[in-house]
Structure formats: structure tokens, C-alpha cells
Short mmCIF file of C-alpha atoms in Angstrom, two decimals:
data_model
loop_
_atom_site.label_atom_id
_atom_site.label_comp_id
_atom_site.label_asym_id
_atom_site.label_seq_id
_atom_site.Cartn_x
_atom_site.Cartn_y
_atom_site.Cartn_z
CA UNK N 1 0.00 0.00 0.00
CA UNK N 2 1.19 3.48 -0.60
CA UNK N 3 1.24 5.98 2.17
CA UNK N 4 -0.53 8.95 0.73
CA UNK N 5 -1.28 12.08 2.61
CA UNK N 6 -5.05 12.35 2.64
CA UNK N 7 -4.83 16.09 2.19
CA UNK N 8 -2.04 18.66 2.33
CA UNK N 9 -1.10 18.89 5.96
CA UNK N 10 -1.35 22.27 7.56
CA UNK N 11 1.63 23.56 9.49
CA UNK N 12 2.15 21.46 12.59
CA UNK N 13 -0.61 19.06 11.69
CA UNK N 14 0.12 15.38 12.15
CA UNK N 15 0.00 13.57 8.80
CA UNK N 16 -2.48 10.77 8.32
CA UNK N 17 -1.79 7.79 6.10
CA UNK N 18 -2.94 4.29 5.33
CA UNK N 19 -0.74 1.47 6.52
CA UNK N 20 -0.94 -2.24 5.85
CA UNK N 21 -0.17 -4.71 8.60
CA UNK N 22 0.68 -8.24 7.54
CA UNK N 23 0.01 -10.31 10.61
CA UNK N 24 0.95 -13.92 11.21
CA UNK N 25 -2.17 -15.43 12.68
CA UNK N 26 -2.83 -18.71 14.39
CA UNK N 27 -6.45 -19.33 15.31
CA UNK N 28 -6.99 -23.07 15.66
CA UNK N 29 -10.64 -22.61 16.74
CA UNK N 30 -11.66 -21.13 13.37
CA UNK N 31 -8.84 -21.63 10.86
CA UNK N 32 -7.37 -25.02 11.67
CA UNK N 33 -3.90 -25.82 12.90
CA UNK N 34 -1.99 -23.94 10.22
CA UNK N 35 -0.76 -20.43 10.82
CA UNK N 36 -1.63 -17.96 8.06
CA UNK N 37 -1.03 -14.36 7.06
CA UNK N 38 -3.75 -11.77 7.20
CA UNK N 39 -3.50 -8.20 5.97
CA UNK N 40 -5.19 -5.25 7.61
CA UNK N 41 -5.16 -1.84 5.99
CA UNK N 42 -5.96 0.85 8.46
CA UNK N 43 -5.64 4.57 8.76
CA UNK N 44 -2.89 5.74 11.06
CA UNK N 45 -1.32 8.98 12.13
CA UNK N 46 2.27 10.12 12.04
CA UNK N 47 2.59 9.85 15.80
CA UNK N 48 1.12 6.35 16.05
CA UNK N 49 3.03 3.37 17.31
CA UNK N 50 2.60 -0.10 15.92
CA UNK N 51 0.59 -0.93 19.02
CA UNK N 52 -1.95 1.78 18.09
CA UNK N 53 -2.29 0.23 14.64
CA UNK N 54 -2.81 -3.20 16.18
CA UNK N 55 -5.45 -1.77 18.49
CA UNK N 56 -7.20 -0.21 15.55
CA UNK N 57 -7.19 -3.51 13.69
CA UNK N 58 -8.53 -5.37 16.70
CA UNK N 59 -11.10 -2.82 17.80
CA UNK N 60 -12.37 -1.70 14.40
CA UNK N 61 -11.73 -4.54 11.96
CA UNK N 62 -11.35 -7.99 13.49
CA UNK N 63 -11.96 -8.54 17.18
CA UNK N 64 -10.49 -12.03 17.06
CA UNK N 65 -6.97 -10.68 16.56
CA UNK N 66 -5.05 -11.42 19.74
CA UNK N 67 -1.90 -9.96 21.24
CA UNK N 68 -0.58 -9.13 24.68
CA UNK N 69 -0.11 -5.66 26.02
CA UNK N 70 -0.42 -4.14 29.44
CA UNK N 71 1.17 -0.80 30.19
CA UNK N 72 1.67 0.15 26.52
CA UNK N 73 4.65 2.33 27.47
CA UNK N 74 7.66 0.02 27.21
CA UNK N 75 7.83 -0.92 30.87
CA UNK N 76 5.85 -4.12 31.39
CA UNK N 77 7.43 -6.11 28.56
CA UNK N 78 4.21 -7.75 27.39
CA UNK N 79 4.14 -6.85 23.71
CA UNK N 80 7.44 -8.12 22.36
CA UNK N 81 6.87 -9.31 18.79
CA UNK N 82 8.76 -9.85 15.58
CA UNK N 83 8.24 -6.70 13.54
CA UNK N 84 9.64 -6.68 10.00
CA UNK N 85 11.86 -9.55 11.09
CA UNK N 86 13.21 -7.83 14.19
CA UNK N 87 12.21 -8.40 17.79
CA UNK N 88 10.83 -5.19 19.22
CA UNK N 89 8.16 -3.90 21.57
CA UNK N 90 5.07 -2.86 19.61
CA UNK N 91 4.54 0.01 22.05
CA UNK N 92 8.00 1.47 21.44
CA UNK N 93 7.94 1.18 17.65
CA UNK N 94 6.71 4.21 15.73
CA UNK N 95 5.00 3.43 12.42
CA UNK N 96 6.85 6.28 10.70
CA UNK N 97 10.15 4.58 11.55
CA UNK N 98 9.04 1.34 9.88
CA UNK N 99 8.54 2.64 6.34
CA UNK N 100 4.70 2.59 6.21
CA UNK N 101 4.89 2.59 2.39
CA UNK N 102 5.35 -1.17 2.55
CA UNK N 103 3.30 -3.73 4.46
CA UNK N 104 4.61 -4.18 7.97
CA UNK N 105 4.99 -7.83 8.92
CA UNK N 106 4.14 -8.74 12.48
CA UNK N 107 4.84 -12.22 13.82
CA UNK N 108 4.92 -13.78 17.28
CA UNK N 109 8.41 -14.04 18.80
CA UNK N 110 10.21 -17.17 17.69
CA UNK N 111 11.16 -20.28 19.59
CA UNK N 112 8.27 -20.33 22.03
CA UNK N 113 5.03 -22.27 21.41
CA UNK N 114 2.36 -20.03 19.86
CA UNK N 115 -0.93 -20.13 21.75
CA UNK N 116 -2.91 -17.74 19.57
CA UNK N 117 -1.93 -15.15 16.96
CA UNK N 118 0.84 -13.08 18.56
CA UNK N 119 0.53 -14.69 21.97
CA UNK N 120 3.16 -17.26 22.89
CA UNK N 121 3.55 -19.56 25.85
CA UNK N 122 6.13 -17.82 28.02
CA UNK N 123 6.41 -20.72 30.47
CA UNK N 124 9.70 -22.21 29.13
CA UNK N 125 11.15 -18.71 29.28
CA UNK N 126 10.10 -18.14 32.88
CA UNK N 127 11.19 -21.66 33.84
CA UNK N 128 14.75 -20.73 32.87
CA UNK N 129 14.38 -17.47 34.74
CA UNK N 130 13.27 -19.25 37.91
CA UNK N 131 16.17 -21.67 37.71
CA UNK N 132 18.82 -19.00 38.19
CA UNK N 133 17.20 -17.95 41.50
CA UNK N 134 16.23 -14.37 40.68
CA UNK N 135 16.10 -13.18 44.29
CA UNK N 136 18.52 -11.88 46.88
CA UNK N 137 20.18 -14.61 48.91
CA UNK N 138 21.93 -13.40 52.03
CA UNK N 139 23.73 -15.68 54.41
CA UNK N 140 25.16 -12.97 56.60
CA UNK N 141 23.62 -11.58 59.77
CA UNK N 142 20.43 -9.69 59.06
CA UNK N 143 21.27 -6.00 59.34
CA UNK N 144 19.19 -3.75 61.56
CA UNK N 145 18.90 -1.11 58.85
CA UNK N 146 19.05 -1.24 55.06
CA UNK N 147 21.89 -3.13 53.31
CA UNK N 148 24.32 -0.42 52.34
CA UNK N 149 25.99 -0.41 48.96
CA UNK N 150 28.36 2.11 47.42
CA UNK N 151 27.62 3.80 44.11
CA UNK N 152 30.45 1.82 42.49
CA UNK N 153 29.14 -1.48 43.81
CA UNK N 154 25.74 -0.65 42.41
CA UNK N 155 27.22 0.48 39.08
CA UNK N 156 28.72 -2.99 38.61
CA UNK N 157 25.35 -4.56 37.77
CA UNK N 158 23.33 -1.47 36.90
CA UNK N 159 22.89 -2.39 33.24
CA UNK N 160 21.29 -5.76 33.92
CA UNK N 161 18.76 -4.35 36.41
CA UNK N 162 16.94 -2.77 33.46
CA UNK N 163 15.54 -6.09 32.19
CA UNK N 164 11.76 -6.19 31.82
CA UNK N 165 11.54 -9.89 30.91
CA UNK N 166 9.92 -9.27 27.54
CA UNK N 167 11.79 -12.24 25.96
CA UNK N 168 12.87 -10.19 22.94
CA UNK N 169 16.50 -11.27 23.48
CA UNK N 170 15.88 -14.94 24.21
CA UNK N 171 13.55 -15.31 21.24
CA UNK N 172 16.09 -13.66 18.92
CA UNK N 173 18.74 -16.24 19.81
CA UNK N 174 19.28 -18.97 17.16
CA UNK N 175 20.67 -21.32 19.78
CA UNK N 176 17.41 -21.00 21.71
CA UNK N 177 15.40 -21.56 18.51
CA UNK N 178 16.97 -24.95 17.95
CA UNK N 179 17.46 -25.91 21.59
CA UNK N 180 14.73 -24.80 23.96
CA UNK N 181 16.71 -26.22 26.87
CA UNK N 182 19.28 -23.43 26.55
CA UNK N 183 18.91 -20.93 29.39
CA UNK N 184 18.77 -18.03 26.93
CA UNK N 185 20.11 -14.50 27.27
CA UNK N 186 17.39 -13.18 29.57
CA UNK N 187 18.03 -15.77 32.29
CA UNK N 188 21.78 -15.11 32.12
CA UNK N 189 21.23 -11.34 32.29
CA UNK N 190 19.13 -11.77 35.41
CA UNK N 191 21.72 -14.10 36.94
CA UNK N 192 24.33 -11.42 36.19
CA UNK N 193 22.21 -8.91 38.08
CA UNK N 194 22.60 -10.97 41.27
CA UNK N 195 26.03 -12.52 40.73
CA UNK N 196 27.63 -9.08 40.70
CA UNK N 197 25.47 -7.64 43.47
CA UNK N 198 27.67 -7.03 46.52
CA UNK N 199 24.78 -7.83 48.87
CA UNK N 200 24.16 -11.26 47.40
CA UNK N 201 25.83 -14.43 48.68
CA UNK N 202 24.68 -17.04 46.16
CA UNK N 203 26.87 -15.94 43.23
CA UNK N 204 28.85 -19.19 43.26
CA UNK N 205 25.66 -21.24 43.24
CA UNK N 206 24.27 -19.31 40.26
CA UNK N 207 27.53 -19.73 38.38
CA UNK N 208 27.33 -23.46 38.95
CA UNK N 209 23.79 -23.54 37.59
CA UNK N 210 24.86 -21.65 34.47
CA UNK N 211 27.94 -23.84 34.01
CA UNK N 212 25.53 -26.55 32.87
CA UNK N 213 25.71 -28.20 29.46
CA UNK N 214 22.86 -25.93 28.35
CA UNK N 215 24.29 -22.94 30.16
CA UNK N 216 26.43 -19.97 29.13
CA UNK N 217 28.86 -22.03 27.03
CA UNK N 218 26.24 -22.48 24.34
CA UNK N 219 26.35 -18.75 23.68
CA UNK N 220 28.03 -18.10 20.33
CA UNK N 221 28.51 -14.36 20.89
CA UNK N 222 26.49 -13.29 17.85
CA UNK N 223 24.98 -10.16 19.48
CA UNK N 224 21.38 -10.86 18.32
CA UNK N 225 20.26 -10.37 21.92
CA UNK N 226 22.03 -7.03 22.37
CA UNK N 227 20.46 -5.82 19.15
CA UNK N 228 16.99 -7.01 20.17
CA UNK N 229 16.91 -5.60 23.70
CA UNK N 230 14.35 -2.77 23.86
CA UNK N 231 15.99 -1.48 27.03
CA UNK N 232 19.41 -1.19 25.44
CA UNK N 233 21.02 -3.67 27.83
CA UNK N 234 24.39 -4.89 26.60
CA UNK N 235 23.24 -8.47 26.86
CA UNK N 236 26.16 -10.15 25.12
CA UNK N 237 28.60 -8.21 27.30
CA UNK N 238 26.78 -9.40 30.43
CA UNK N 239 26.99 -13.01 29.21
CA UNK N 240 30.72 -12.63 28.58
CA UNK N 241 31.18 -11.24 32.10
CA UNK N 242 29.44 -14.29 33.51
CA UNK N 243 31.71 -16.56 31.44
CA UNK N 244 34.77 -14.69 32.67
CA UNK N 245 33.62 -15.02 36.27
CA UNK N 246 33.31 -18.78 35.75
CA UNK N 247 36.76 -19.13 34.23
CA UNK N 248 38.44 -17.07 36.94
CA UNK N 249 36.60 -19.06 39.58
CA UNK N 250 37.65 -22.40 38.12
CA UNK N 251 41.36 -21.56 37.81
CA UNK V 1 7.72 -19.22 5.33
CA UNK V 2 9.85 -21.35 7.55
CA UNK V 3 8.47 -22.10 10.93
CA UNK V 4 10.37 -23.27 13.91
CA UNK V 5 9.10 -26.02 16.12
CA UNK V 6 8.18 -25.18 19.63
CA UNK V 7 11.17 -25.93 21.82
CA UNK V 8 10.87 -28.93 24.03
CA UNK V 9 8.42 -27.48 26.46
CA UNK V 10 8.72 -26.76 30.14
CA UNK V 11 12.03 -28.08 31.25
CA UNK V 12 12.26 -30.78 33.85
CA UNK V 13 13.30 -29.49 37.21
CA UNK V 14 16.68 -31.05 37.58
CA UNK V 15 16.74 -32.56 41.01
CA UNK V 16 20.31 -33.82 40.96
CA UNK V 17 22.34 -30.77 40.14
CA UNK V 18 25.94 -31.46 39.27
CA UNK V 19 27.96 -29.02 41.29
CA UNK V 20 31.04 -28.66 39.20
CA UNK V 21 33.68 -25.98 39.04
CA UNK V 22 34.60 -26.69 35.47
CA UNK V 23 33.23 -28.81 32.72
CA UNK V 24 34.14 -29.96 29.23
CA UNK V 25 32.28 -27.12 27.56
CA UNK V 26 34.16 -24.56 29.61
CA UNK V 27 37.52 -26.13 28.85
CA UNK V 28 36.55 -26.22 25.17
CA UNK V 29 35.53 -22.57 25.21
CA UNK V 30 38.77 -21.56 26.90
CA UNK V 31 40.82 -23.69 24.52
CA UNK V 32 39.26 -21.96 21.50
CA UNK V 33 40.35 -18.52 22.77
CA UNK V 34 43.89 -19.54 23.78
CA UNK V 35 44.62 -21.70 20.74
CA UNK V 36 43.23 -18.92 18.55
CA UNK V 37 45.76 -16.43 19.87
CA UNK V 38 48.64 -18.92 19.57
CA UNK V 39 47.57 -19.89 16.06
CA UNK V 40 47.65 -16.28 14.88
CA UNK V 41 51.36 -16.15 15.77
CA UNK V 42 52.13 -19.64 14.42
CA UNK V 43 50.30 -19.24 11.11
CA UNK V 44 51.51 -15.76 10.28
CA UNK V 45 55.06 -16.79 11.26
CA UNK V 46 54.69 -19.79 8.98
CA UNK V 47 53.38 -17.69 6.10
CA UNK V 48 56.14 -15.10 6.51
CA UNK V 49 58.97 -17.62 6.59
CA UNK V 50 57.61 -19.58 3.63
CA UNK V 51 56.37 -16.82 1.38
CA UNK V 52 58.15 -13.59 2.23
CA UNK V 53 61.50 -14.13 3.94
CA UNK V 54 64.62 -14.92 1.89
CA UNK V 55 63.86 -15.74 -1.73
CA UNK V 56 60.13 -15.54 -1.00
CA UNK V 57 57.70 -17.76 -2.79
CA UNK V 58 60.22 -18.80 -5.46
CA UNK V 59 62.41 -20.37 -2.79
CA UNK V 60 59.89 -23.07 -1.94
CA UNK V 61 60.84 -26.52 -3.17
CA UNK V 62 61.52 -29.95 -1.76
CA UNK V 63 64.89 -28.81 -0.44
CA UNK V 64 63.34 -25.86 1.42
CA UNK V 65 60.76 -27.99 3.20
CA UNK V 66 63.24 -30.78 3.88
CA UNK V 67 65.66 -28.27 5.33
CA UNK V 68 63.00 -26.90 7.65
CA UNK V 69 61.98 -30.33 8.90
CA UNK V 70 65.57 -31.29 9.62
CA UNK V 71 65.48 -28.62 12.32
CA UNK V 72 63.88 -29.61 15.62
CA UNK V 73 62.53 -26.09 16.18
CA UNK V 74 60.58 -26.16 12.92
CA UNK V 75 59.37 -29.67 13.72
CA UNK V 76 57.93 -28.41 16.99
CA UNK V 77 56.49 -25.31 15.28
CA UNK V 78 54.73 -27.33 12.60
CA UNK V 79 53.59 -30.02 15.02
CA UNK V 80 52.06 -27.40 17.31
CA UNK V 81 50.41 -25.70 14.36
CA UNK V 82 48.98 -28.98 13.10
CA UNK V 83 47.59 -30.07 16.46
CA UNK V 84 46.22 -26.73 17.56
CA UNK V 85 44.64 -25.97 14.20
CA UNK V 86 43.07 -29.42 13.96
CA UNK V 87 41.67 -29.42 17.49
CA UNK V 88 40.51 -25.82 17.11
CA UNK V 89 38.81 -26.52 13.80
CA UNK V 90 37.31 -29.85 14.84
CA UNK V 91 35.90 -28.36 18.04
CA UNK V 92 34.40 -25.52 16.04
CA UNK V 93 32.70 -27.91 13.65
CA UNK V 94 31.54 -29.98 16.63
CA UNK V 95 29.72 -26.99 18.11
CA UNK V 96 28.17 -26.25 14.71
CA UNK V 97 26.94 -29.85 14.49
CA UNK V 98 25.51 -29.56 18.01
CA UNK V 99 23.74 -26.34 17.05
CA UNK V 100 22.30 -27.36 13.72
CA UNK V 101 21.88 -31.15 13.53
CA UNK V 102 18.49 -31.79 15.03
CA UNK V 103 18.24 -35.56 14.80
CA UNK V 104 20.43 -37.70 17.06
CA UNK V 105 21.32 -39.99 14.15
CA UNK V 106 22.44 -37.08 11.95
CA UNK V 107 24.53 -35.75 14.78
CA UNK V 108 26.15 -39.13 15.34
CA UNK V 109 27.01 -39.65 11.67
CA UNK V 110 28.45 -36.16 11.30
CA UNK V 111 30.51 -36.49 14.45
CA UNK V 112 31.90 -39.87 13.40
CA UNK V 113 32.90 -38.35 10.04
CA UNK V 114 34.47 -35.41 11.80
CA UNK V 115 36.42 -37.60 14.21
CA UNK V 116 37.64 -39.83 11.38
CA UNK V 117 38.88 -36.85 9.38
CA UNK V 118 40.48 -35.37 12.49
CA UNK V 119 42.32 -38.54 13.54
CA UNK V 120 43.48 -39.33 10.00
CA UNK V 121 44.90 -35.87 9.42
CA UNK V 122 46.58 -35.56 12.81
CA UNK V 123 48.13 -39.04 12.78
CA UNK V 124 49.31 -38.73 9.20
CA UNK V 125 50.68 -35.23 9.73
CA UNK V 126 52.48 -36.15 12.92
CA UNK V 127 53.96 -39.22 11.26
CA UNK V 128 55.24 -37.17 8.33
CA UNK V 129 56.85 -34.53 10.53
CA UNK V 130 58.80 -37.11 12.55
CA UNK V 131 59.66 -39.74 9.95
CA UNK V 132 60.46 -37.36 7.12
CA UNK V 133 63.63 -38.28 5.23
CA UNK V 134 65.26 -35.11 3.89
CA UNK V 135 67.81 -36.99 1.79
CA UNK V 136 66.10 -39.83 -0.08
CA UNK V 137 68.67 -42.03 -1.78
CA UNK V 138 69.14 -41.77 -5.53
CA UNK V 139 67.69 -38.30 -5.98
CA UNK V 140 69.37 -35.56 -8.04
CA UNK V 141 71.51 -33.48 -5.69
CA UNK V 142 70.24 -30.11 -6.95
CA UNK V 143 66.77 -30.83 -5.55
CA UNK V 144 68.00 -31.80 -2.10
CA UNK V 145 68.87 -29.55 0.85
CA UNK V 146 72.52 -28.47 1.02
CA UNK V 147 73.43 -30.65 3.99
CA UNK V 148 72.78 -33.89 2.13
CA UNK V 149 75.94 -35.74 1.19
CA UNK V 150 75.22 -37.87 -1.80
#
């Protein structure tokens, strides 16, 4: 579809254009067990995000279209999807940045079982997350006030605290696509967040968990995860830091 | 449109966790980095000596190679290069097989082929380096290294 301005925009007016969404749908209750593509052409505005276009398609065209979203502002991590072949959050992707001249392909994130349309089963993802014990473990005496930490100590793991568990990184990882047993970048990032936390005492235990056959050593350092992360976390760097911690611990 | 199968769904909770400090995968990963660095030196040294130094590429003949292998230092150099390069390469292909071969049978066949190629090359190469005769009897003297007494 061509994006044509409906009428000459006045100064400061937001342009309006038609955009085509090409959505990978999976609706076993009406269309059988095969996934199929469906196109929606809707009117959108220059300030719209992909999520707004999806809403429009669902609310005005076909109510059976399903996708997840909660906060719609890039914080909850619900609406990670594969947009024009890249994993992104629909709520942080502006239509004008996607070249609305061409159809925009929207698919569910890869490597996780699709439940319906753009909704995938996140359970394998969260199972990996749970395995690395994503909580503070303290063996020392319980302090009477808060656990103090210097700015430098906090800086050490600051980057990995930004994770919102949207699974954009894990589902962009080719190793995870072929081997669902692999922990995946997100679990390693969240292990990193605790391993390098000065208040935590279970770093060694987490390193042992990740030293597994399906652990960090399956990472091939291809940077797909860093590229996919909507929070700009240097995921691959975090994984390398975990590997280094393991090597220095072992020797 | 290629689709990817759902990964083997919710993982089993592993009750017996192996508490190990190191494992084979870690040693392999470390070996790849270290051997990579060493190989850069070995290979570029090899290329320089063979192709650039002295008479350059025109100087390579039977006598040149025979002369090198009569020297213990070059024997060690070449042996190290052979072993490191072969283990490095074979381990790399092994990880690729693990990543891409989905069926157990495919993986087995590919790994057997890989191991066969690896063992053949390493054994043959090692044998050549140590049993090489720089002065085969009855050869024209102008093709042989200078230290051969006919």
C-alpha cells in the first residue's frame, strides 16, 4: 500500500496515512492448525506506534486478533513481537520509523510455542528465569537497617537491572530456537544482576547452575540479543562477564 | 515461510544438580580462545617464513621444506600448528553440528565423520613430521637440501 497524505497537511498538523499490517495469525478454533497471514489496511497517524495500529485492527476490523499488552509504554514487557523480522516492543515502535509505504509484517516471537496469533507460551522462558534464583540470597547476619551499597558497587550490575523480561533477546537467539533447553540471554542477564550484586551471597551457586551443558557455554557471541533488547542492555557483554567469572573461579 | 518447532516445552526441574567448578564445555571454550591467539602467531610466522623471507615464494621446493623439517625447532612449530589448528577446527565444527543437527542420528554420523577426518589428518601429519627423510637415496643433488651428502 502506498502511504498517501489524505490532504495537504497544515503547518504542525500530524500527517495521516494508510498502513498495511501483515500479521501472522494462528487461530486453531476457526482456521485449523496452520498459521496464516492476514492483511489489515488501516488509517494511522504520524505519531502512532505499531501498538496503536494493532489496536485499531482489533477494535475496528477484526476482534479475534489477539496480542498481549499491558502498560503500553515500554515498561511491562508484554508486547514483544517480531516486527519486519526484528524483535521489538510494539509500544515502542513508531510506524513512521518502519517505512509505512510497505506492508509491515508482524509475527509472534520465535522459539516459544504459539498459543494464539501473537501470543506465545512464556512458560519455558520463565522456567529458565526461575532456575537462576532471581532473588537476593543473604547468608550474613540480618542488618538492623538497610543493606548499604556504594555507588560503584551498584554500578557494577546497573545495566542488567533494566531487564523487563519481555523475551525479545531470548527469542532472537538462534541457539534458543533450535534448543529450547538453553537458558537463553534473559536468564543469564538476570543471573548477572545478582552474581555481581555485593549484597548477594549465592553468586557461586548461580555460576554453577549456568555452568551446565545448556548454560552460558552455548552462547556463540552473535549479538542478536544485544540488538533485540528494547531497554538497550548490553546483553552479550553481560553473558561474557558471567563466562569470565566462571573461568576465573575455576582456575 | 519457515516455521520453527516449539522448543521442548517446560524443562524438567533437575533434582540432581551437578555441582562442578569446570566442565568440558568450559575447557573447550577456553581452549578456543587460547589456541586462537597462539595460532595467529604460528600461522603468520609460517606464512612469513615460507612466502616472504629470503627468496620468498620462489624459494619453496623440496629442499626448502626438507631443510626446515631437519630442524627440531621447525618440527615443533609445525607439530604445534597442526595439532592446535586441527583441534581448534574440529571443536568448532563440533559446536556447529551440536547447534544445527536436530536428529540424534544425523549428529552421530556427522561427528563420526568429523572424528575420522580429524584422527586421519593428525596421525598422518604427525607421522610425516617425525619420519620425514630429507635426503632420499638416488635423488638428483640439486633438488636436495645443502646438507645432504650424496
